[in-house]
Amino acid sequence: MKEKALLLYSGGLDTSVMIKWLQEEKGYDVVTLTLDVGQEKNDLTAISQKAELLGAVKSITHDCTSKFAETFISMGIMSNGMYSDKYPLSTSLARPLMAELAVRYAHENACGVIVHGSTGKGNDQVRFEVSIKALDDSIKVIAPVREMNMNREEEIEYAIRKGIDIPYGGKYSVDENLWGRSVEGSFIENIGNSVPVDAYRWVKPLDDATDTPEEVAITYENGIPSALNGKKMSLKSLIIKINKLAGMHGIGAIDMIEDRVVGIKSHEFYECPAAITIIEGHKYLESAVLSKRELKVKKYIDEQFSEMVYGGLWHDPLMGYICQFEQTMNEPVSGTVHLKLYKGNIVHSGLESNNSLYDHAASTYGRGQTFDQKMSPGFIYVYGASTVASRKIRNKQFQEISLEE
Ligand code: ARG
């Protein structure tokens, strides 16, 4: 009996070529796994039929969009997950879920090998392989694109030779899911170019963005969005709706020169309208309900979360502790945030929360204020004592940079 390999199969050129290659060059029986994580074109039945036509002994499809939203994206929201403060980790967050399902189906189908379509230059190979190995170190991983070292032209030739129909993928390399769309390659590779309009799909380029501003109200419960404009809905539906809404207003286009895990800088274009809007609202709500010290510590942990997710370390035990921290810190993050969307901007338009630490009576300059201003001079005396003392001793040194003429 032949050994079985489980292939993460998207239906695109790379992974279609792999079905043949694994059978013919490596002698495996191929089981394909196609996952729906909310990508736009996802006719799972057609993809599965194509796999079988190319000789797969079994083709599995699995819609994990809700799981992706509820377990992975929700952690991304609670942690304000952004790599380098710019990229909401859309591709990064989906990979550990895909790895988990690949391991599960490999076990169920007695496959000792998992095959993925990533290249040897990107982050995805790292994410898939660290996760798969962390879940089951005995599984062998094969990355044919990396191993064959084929370029796109060679792949197309191989496909033609083997009678594989070549899907029209456009000129860019695109990865899509509910949380965003990553686009790279072609003109985007030249950092001297601005991102061409034909790379946009989810976000209206600013010139075409809707002329009238629009207000949305997002309700968060323990950090997770639960209603849009007062209407309760699943996180998945809410994200789909905000992707459309915010995209129309030109929000969520991200042009980024990115530092990959493998040390390469790359120029990537992202479209993440819902992610950008939801995280903006989440941060605004946090600023009202968390204390200054909590915000500071949380910001540091948020950054560690983002670095680890980007770097493929979702299945590291530390990630579990970070997620526990994030969940605890999000317990008071409940309330409704109003945001105005207009021409690429998100403008705060108020918030309501029962947990807000904002005390109007303490901050007001108006009547009825409760803050005892007479306490401030004593505070300033103690707070400034060290500065006043050291300035007396080192006065000479500072005279040189003084503003006095
Ligand atoms: N650079 C992004 C990341 O590492 C996206 C990678 C996939 N992008 C693509 N266009 N195929 O998460």
Coordinates of C-alpha atoms and ligand atoms in Angstrom, one line a residue:
M1 CA 0.0 0.0 0.0
K2 CA 1.2 3.5 -0.8
E3 CA 1.9 6.0 1.9
K4 CA -0.7 8.8 2.2
A5 CA 0.1 12.5 2.2
L6 CA -2.4 15.2 3.2
L7 CA -2.1 18.2 1.0
L8 CA -3.5 21.7 2.1
Y9 CA -5.2 22.3 -1.2
S10 CA -6.4 25.8 -2.4
G11 CA -7.3 24.8 -5.9
G12 CA -4.8 27.2 -7.3
L13 CA -1.9 26.5 -9.6
D14 CA 0.8 25.7 -7.0
T15 CA -1.2 23.1 -5.1
S16 CA -2.8 21.6 -8.2
V17 CA 0.7 20.9 -9.6
M18 CA 1.5 19.4 -6.3
I19 CA -1.2 16.7 -6.5
K20 CA 0.5 15.3 -9.7
W21 CA 4.0 15.8 -8.4
L22 CA 3.3 14.0 -5.1
Q23 CA 1.8 11.0 -7.0
E24 CA 4.2 10.8 -9.8
E25 CA 7.5 11.9 -8.3
K26 CA 7.1 10.9 -4.7
G27 CA 4.8 7.9 -5.0
Y28 CA 2.2 9.1 -2.5
D29 CA -1.6 8.6 -2.4
V30 CA -2.9 12.2 -2.0
V31 CA -5.6 13.3 0.3
T32 CA -6.5 17.0 -0.2
L33 CA -7.9 19.3 2.5
T34 CA -9.5 22.5 1.4
L35 CA -10.5 25.0 4.1
D36 CA -12.9 27.9 3.9
V37 CA -11.6 30.7 6.1
G38 CA -13.9 33.3 4.5
Q39 CA -12.0 33.9 1.2
E40 CA -14.1 35.4 -1.5
K41 CA -14.0 32.7 -4.1
N42 CA -14.6 29.5 -2.3
D43 CA -16.6 27.0 -4.3
L44 CA -15.5 24.1 -2.2
T45 CA -17.3 21.5 -4.2
A46 CA -15.7 22.6 -7.5
I47 CA -12.2 22.6 -5.8
S48 CA -12.8 19.2 -4.4
Q49 CA -13.9 17.8 -7.8
K50 CA -10.8 19.3 -9.3
A51 CA -8.6 17.5 -6.7
E52 CA -10.2 14.2 -7.5
L53 CA -9.9 14.8 -11.3
L54 CA -6.2 15.3 -10.7
G55 CA -6.0 11.9 -9.0
A56 CA -6.5 12.6 -5.2
V57 CA -7.7 9.5 -3.5
K58 CA -9.9 11.6 -1.2
S59 CA -10.8 15.3 -1.1
I60 CA -12.0 16.9 2.2
T61 CA -13.5 20.3 2.6
H62 CA -14.2 22.1 5.8
D63 CA -15.8 25.5 6.5
C64 CA -14.0 26.9 9.5
T65 CA -14.9 30.5 9.1
S66 CA -16.9 30.7 12.4
K67 CA -14.2 29.0 14.3
F68 CA -11.6 31.3 12.7
A69 CA -13.7 34.3 13.9
E70 CA -14.5 33.1 17.3
T71 CA -11.2 31.7 18.4
F72 CA -8.5 33.4 16.4
I73 CA -9.8 36.8 15.2
S74 CA -11.4 37.4 18.6
M75 CA -8.0 37.0 20.2
G76 CA -6.6 39.4 17.6
I77 CA -9.2 42.0 18.5
M78 CA -8.8 41.6 22.3
S79 CA -5.0 42.0 21.8
N80 CA -5.3 44.9 19.2
G81 CA -3.2 42.5 17.1
M82 CA -1.1 44.5 14.6
Y83 CA 2.3 43.6 13.3
S84 CA 4.6 46.7 13.3
D85 CA 1.5 48.7 14.3
K86 CA 0.1 48.3 10.8
Y87 CA -0.9 44.8 9.7
P88 CA -3.8 43.2 11.5
L89 CA -2.3 39.7 11.1
S90 CA -5.0 38.4 8.8
T91 CA -3.0 35.8 7.0
S92 CA -0.9 35.1 10.1
L93 CA -3.9 34.3 12.3
A94 CA -5.4 31.8 9.9
R95 CA -2.3 29.6 9.6
P96 CA -2.3 28.0 13.0
L97 CA -6.0 27.0 12.6
M98 CA -5.2 25.5 9.2
A99 CA -2.3 23.6 10.7
E100 CA -4.6 22.3 13.5
L101 CA -7.1 21.0 11.0
A102 CA -4.4 19.5 8.8
V103 CA -3.0 17.6 11.8
R104 CA -6.5 16.4 12.8
Y105 CA -7.4 15.2 9.3
A106 CA -3.9 13.6 8.8
H107 CA -4.6 11.6 12.0
E108 CA -8.1 10.6 10.9
N109 CA -6.9 9.6 7.4
A110 CA -3.7 7.8 8.5
C111 CA -1.5 10.3 6.6
G112 CA 2.1 10.5 8.0
V113 CA 2.9 13.5 5.8
I114 CA 1.4 17.0 5.5
V115 CA 2.2 19.0 2.4
H116 CA 1.7 22.8 2.1
G117 CA 2.2 25.2 -0.8
S118 CA 4.3 27.9 0.8
T119 CA 7.6 29.0 -0.6
G120 CA 10.9 29.0 1.2
K121 CA 11.1 32.8 1.5
G122 CA 8.0 33.7 3.4
N123 CA 6.4 33.5 6.8
D124 CA 3.8 30.9 6.1
Q125 CA 6.2 28.0 5.9
V126 CA 7.4 28.9 9.4
R127 CA 3.8 29.2 10.7
F128 CA 2.6 25.9 9.2
E129 CA 5.7 23.9 10.2
V130 CA 6.1 25.2 13.8
S131 CA 2.4 24.6 14.5
I132 CA 2.3 21.2 12.9
K133 CA 5.5 20.0 14.7
A134 CA 4.3 21.5 18.0
L135 CA 1.0 19.5 17.6
D136 CA 2.6 16.3 16.4
D137 CA 6.4 16.1 16.0
S138 CA 6.1 12.7 14.3
I139 CA 4.4 14.1 11.2
K140 CA 6.7 14.7 8.2
V141 CA 6.2 18.0 6.4
I142 CA 6.9 18.6 2.7
A143 CA 6.9 22.0 1.0
P144 CA 7.3 21.1 -2.7
V145 CA 7.6 24.7 -4.0
R146 CA 10.6 25.1 -1.7
E147 CA 12.0 21.7 -2.6
M148 CA 11.5 21.9 -6.4
N149 CA 12.6 25.5 -6.5
M150 CA 10.4 26.1 -9.5
N151 CA 9.5 29.6 -10.7
R152 CA 6.1 30.4 -11.9
E153 CA 7.0 29.9 -15.6
E154 CA 8.4 26.4 -14.9
E155 CA 5.3 25.6 -12.9
I156 CA 3.1 26.6 -15.8
E157 CA 5.1 24.5 -18.2
Y158 CA 4.8 21.5 -15.8
A159 CA 1.1 22.1 -15.5
I160 CA 0.7 22.2 -19.3
R161 CA 2.7 19.0 -19.7
K162 CA 0.6 17.2 -17.1
G163 CA -2.7 18.5 -18.5
I164 CA -3.6 20.6 -15.5
D165 CA -5.8 23.5 -16.4
I166 CA -4.3 26.8 -15.2
P167 CA -6.6 28.9 -13.1
Y168 CA -6.7 32.6 -13.8
G169 CA -5.1 34.0 -10.7
G170 CA -4.4 37.5 -11.9
K171 CA -0.9 38.9 -11.7
Y172 CA -0.6 39.2 -7.9
S173 CA -0.1 36.6 -5.3
V174 CA -3.2 36.9 -3.1
D175 CA -4.2 35.4 0.2
E176 CA -7.6 36.0 1.5
N177 CA -9.7 35.4 4.5
L178 CA -12.5 37.0 6.6
W179 CA -10.0 39.3 8.4
G180 CA -8.3 40.6 5.3
R181 CA -6.7 40.3 1.9
S182 CA -2.9 40.2 1.4
V183 CA -1.5 41.1 -2.0
E184 CA 2.0 40.9 -3.2
G185 CA 4.1 40.4 -6.3
S186 CA 4.2 42.0 -9.7
F187 CA 4.2 45.8 -9.7
I188 CA 4.0 45.8 -5.9
E189 CA 7.5 44.4 -5.7
N190 CA 8.9 47.7 -6.9
I191 CA 8.8 50.0 -3.9
G192 CA 9.2 53.0 -6.3
N193 CA 5.6 52.4 -7.5
S194 CA 2.5 53.3 -5.6
V195 CA 0.2 50.3 -5.2
P196 CA -1.8 50.1 -8.5
V197 CA -5.5 50.5 -8.4
D198 CA -6.0 47.1 -9.9
A199 CA -4.7 45.5 -6.7
Y200 CA -7.7 46.9 -4.8
R201 CA -10.8 44.8 -4.4
W202 CA -12.2 45.3 -0.9
V203 CA -11.3 48.9 -0.4
K204 CA -12.4 51.8 -2.7
P205 CA -9.4 53.9 -3.7
L206 CA -9.8 57.3 -2.0
D207 CA -10.8 59.0 -5.3
D208 CA -13.8 56.7 -5.6
A209 CA -14.7 56.5 -1.9
T210 CA -18.3 57.4 -1.0
D211 CA -18.9 61.2 -0.6
T212 CA -21.2 61.1 2.4
P213 CA -19.8 60.1 5.8
E214 CA -21.4 57.3 7.7
E215 CA -21.7 56.6 11.4
V216 CA -21.5 53.1 12.8
A217 CA -22.0 51.9 16.3
I218 CA -20.1 48.9 17.4
T219 CA -21.0 47.2 20.7
Y220 CA -18.2 45.2 22.4
E221 CA -18.8 42.6 25.1
N222 CA -15.7 41.7 27.1
G223 CA -13.6 43.0 24.2
I224 CA -15.5 41.2 21.4
P225 CA -17.9 42.9 19.0
S226 CA -21.4 41.6 19.5
A227 CA -23.7 44.1 17.7
L228 CA -23.6 46.6 14.9
N229 CA -25.8 49.6 15.0
G230 CA -27.8 48.0 17.9
K231 CA -28.4 44.8 16.0
K232 CA -26.9 41.7 17.7
M233 CA -25.0 39.4 15.3
S234 CA -22.3 36.8 15.2
L235 CA -18.7 38.0 14.9
K236 CA -18.4 36.5 11.5
S237 CA -21.5 38.4 10.1
L238 CA -20.4 41.6 11.8
I239 CA -17.0 41.4 10.1
I240 CA -18.5 40.7 6.7
K241 CA -20.7 43.7 7.1
I242 CA -18.0 46.1 8.3
N243 CA -15.6 44.9 5.5
K244 CA -18.2 46.1 3.0
L245 CA -19.1 49.3 4.9
A246 CA -15.7 50.6 5.8
G247 CA -14.3 49.4 2.4
M248 CA -16.7 51.7 0.6
H249 CA -15.3 54.6 2.6
G250 CA -11.8 53.9 1.6
I251 CA -10.8 52.5 5.0
G252 CA -8.4 49.5 5.4
A253 CA -5.9 49.9 2.6
I254 CA -2.4 49.3 4.0
D255 CA 0.8 49.8 2.1
M256 CA 3.6 48.3 4.0
I257 CA 7.3 47.6 3.8
E258 CA 7.4 44.6 6.0
D259 CA 10.1 42.7 7.9
R260 CA 9.5 39.0 7.3
V261 CA 10.6 36.4 9.9
V262 CA 13.2 35.1 7.5
G263 CA 15.0 38.5 7.4
I264 CA 13.7 39.7 4.1
K265 CA 12.0 43.0 3.6
S266 CA 9.0 42.8 1.4
H267 CA 6.5 45.3 0.0
E268 CA 3.0 44.1 0.8
F269 CA -0.5 45.6 0.2
Y270 CA -3.3 44.6 2.5
E271 CA -7.0 45.3 2.5
C272 CA -8.4 44.9 6.0
P273 CA -11.4 47.3 6.4
A274 CA -13.2 45.5 9.2
A275 CA -10.0 44.7 11.1
I276 CA -8.8 48.4 11.1
T277 CA -12.3 49.7 12.1
I278 CA -12.9 47.1 14.8
I279 CA -9.5 47.4 16.4
E280 CA -9.7 51.3 16.3
G281 CA -13.1 51.1 18.2
H282 CA -11.7 48.5 20.6
K283 CA -8.7 50.7 21.5
Y284 CA -10.9 53.7 22.0
L285 CA -13.1 51.8 24.4
E286 CA -10.1 50.4 26.2
S287 CA -8.8 53.9 26.7
A288 CA -12.0 54.7 28.7
V289 CA -12.3 51.5 30.8
L290 CA -8.6 50.6 31.6
S291 CA -6.3 52.5 33.9
K292 CA -3.2 54.2 32.6
R293 CA -1.0 51.4 34.1
E294 CA -3.2 48.7 32.7
L295 CA -3.0 50.3 29.3
K296 CA 0.7 50.5 29.4
V297 CA 1.3 46.9 30.4
K298 CA -1.4 45.7 28.0
K299 CA 0.3 47.6 25.1
Y300 CA 3.5 45.7 25.8
I301 CA 1.7 42.3 25.9
D302 CA -0.3 43.2 22.8
E303 CA 2.9 43.7 21.0
Q304 CA 4.3 40.4 22.1
F305 CA 1.0 38.8 21.0
S306 CA 1.4 40.3 17.5
E307 CA 5.1 39.4 17.2
M308 CA 4.4 35.8 18.2
V309 CA 1.4 35.4 15.9
Y310 CA 3.3 36.9 13.0
G311 CA 6.2 34.7 13.8
G312 CA 4.2 31.5 13.8
L313 CA 4.3 30.8 17.5
W314 CA 0.6 30.4 18.1
H315 CA 1.1 27.0 19.6
D316 CA 3.9 28.0 22.0
P317 CA 2.7 27.6 25.6
L318 CA 3.5 31.2 26.3
M319 CA 0.8 32.1 23.8
G320 CA -1.7 30.4 26.1
Y321 CA -0.6 32.6 29.0
I322 CA -0.7 35.7 26.9
C323 CA -4.2 34.9 25.8
Q324 CA -5.3 34.3 29.4
F325 CA -3.9 37.8 30.2
E326 CA -5.7 39.4 27.3
Q327 CA -9.0 37.7 28.2
T328 CA -8.7 39.0 31.7
M329 CA -7.8 42.5 30.7
N330 CA -10.8 42.5 28.3
E331 CA -13.4 41.7 31.0
P332 CA -14.3 45.3 31.5
V333 CA -14.1 46.2 27.8
S334 CA -17.8 46.4 27.2
G335 CA -19.8 49.2 25.7
T336 CA -20.7 50.9 22.4
V337 CA -18.3 53.0 20.3
H338 CA -19.6 55.4 17.6
L339 CA -17.3 55.8 14.7
K340 CA -17.7 58.1 11.7
L341 CA -16.3 56.6 8.4
Y342 CA -15.2 59.1 5.8
K343 CA -12.7 59.0 2.9
G344 CA -10.2 56.7 4.6
N345 CA -10.7 58.2 8.0
I346 CA -12.2 56.8 11.2
V347 CA -13.3 59.6 13.4
H348 CA -14.4 58.9 17.0
S349 CA -17.9 60.1 17.7
G350 CA -18.5 59.1 21.3
L351 CA -18.8 56.0 23.4
E352 CA -21.0 54.6 26.2
S353 CA -19.8 52.1 28.8
N354 CA -20.9 51.2 32.3
N355 CA -17.3 50.4 33.0
S356 CA -15.8 53.8 32.0
L357 CA -13.3 55.2 34.4
Y358 CA -13.8 58.6 33.0
D359 CA -15.2 60.7 35.9
H360 CA -16.8 63.8 34.5
A361 CA -17.0 65.5 37.9
A362 CA -13.3 65.1 38.4
S363 CA -12.2 66.3 34.9
T364 CA -14.6 69.1 34.3
Y365 CA -13.4 72.7 34.4
G366 CA -17.1 73.6 34.9
R367 CA -19.3 73.8 38.0
G368 CA -19.7 70.9 40.4
Q369 CA -16.2 69.6 40.0
T370 CA -15.1 67.2 42.8
F371 CA -11.3 67.1 42.3
D372 CA -9.6 68.9 45.3
Q373 CA -7.2 71.2 43.6
K374 CA -5.7 72.3 46.9
M375 CA -4.0 68.8 47.0
S376 CA -2.0 69.5 43.8
P377 CA 0.8 71.8 45.2
G378 CA 1.8 69.1 47.7
F379 CA 1.8 66.5 44.9
I380 CA 3.9 68.7 42.6
Y381 CA 6.4 69.4 45.5
V382 CA 7.0 65.6 46.0
Y383 CA 6.7 64.6 42.4
G384 CA 9.2 67.2 41.2
A385 CA 11.7 67.0 44.1
S386 CA 14.2 64.9 42.3
T387 CA 14.2 67.0 39.2
V388 CA 14.6 70.2 41.2
A389 CA 17.4 68.8 43.2
S390 CA 19.5 67.4 40.4
R391 CA 19.0 70.5 38.3
K392 CA 20.6 72.5 41.1
I393 CA 23.7 70.3 41.1
R394 CA 24.1 69.9 37.3
N395 CA 23.0 73.4 36.3
K396 CA 26.2 74.2 34.5
Q397 CA 25.8 71.3 32.1
F398 CA 22.3 72.3 31.3
Q399 CA 23.1 76.0 30.6
E400 CA 24.5 75.0 27.3
I401 CA 21.2 73.7 26.0
S402 CA 19.2 76.4 27.7
L403 CA 16.9 78.5 25.6
E404 CA 18.2 81.8 27.1
E405 CA 20.1 83.9 24.7
Ligands
ARG1 N1 3.1 38.9 4.5 C1 1.9 38.4 5.0 C2 2.1 37.6 6.2 O1 3.1 37.1 6.4 C3 1.0 37.8 4.0 C4 1.6 36.5 3.3 C5 0.7 35.9 2.2 N2 0.5 36.9 1.2 C6 0.3 36.6 -0.1 N3 0.1 37.6 -0.8 N4 0.4 35.4 -0.6 O2 1.2 37.3 7.0

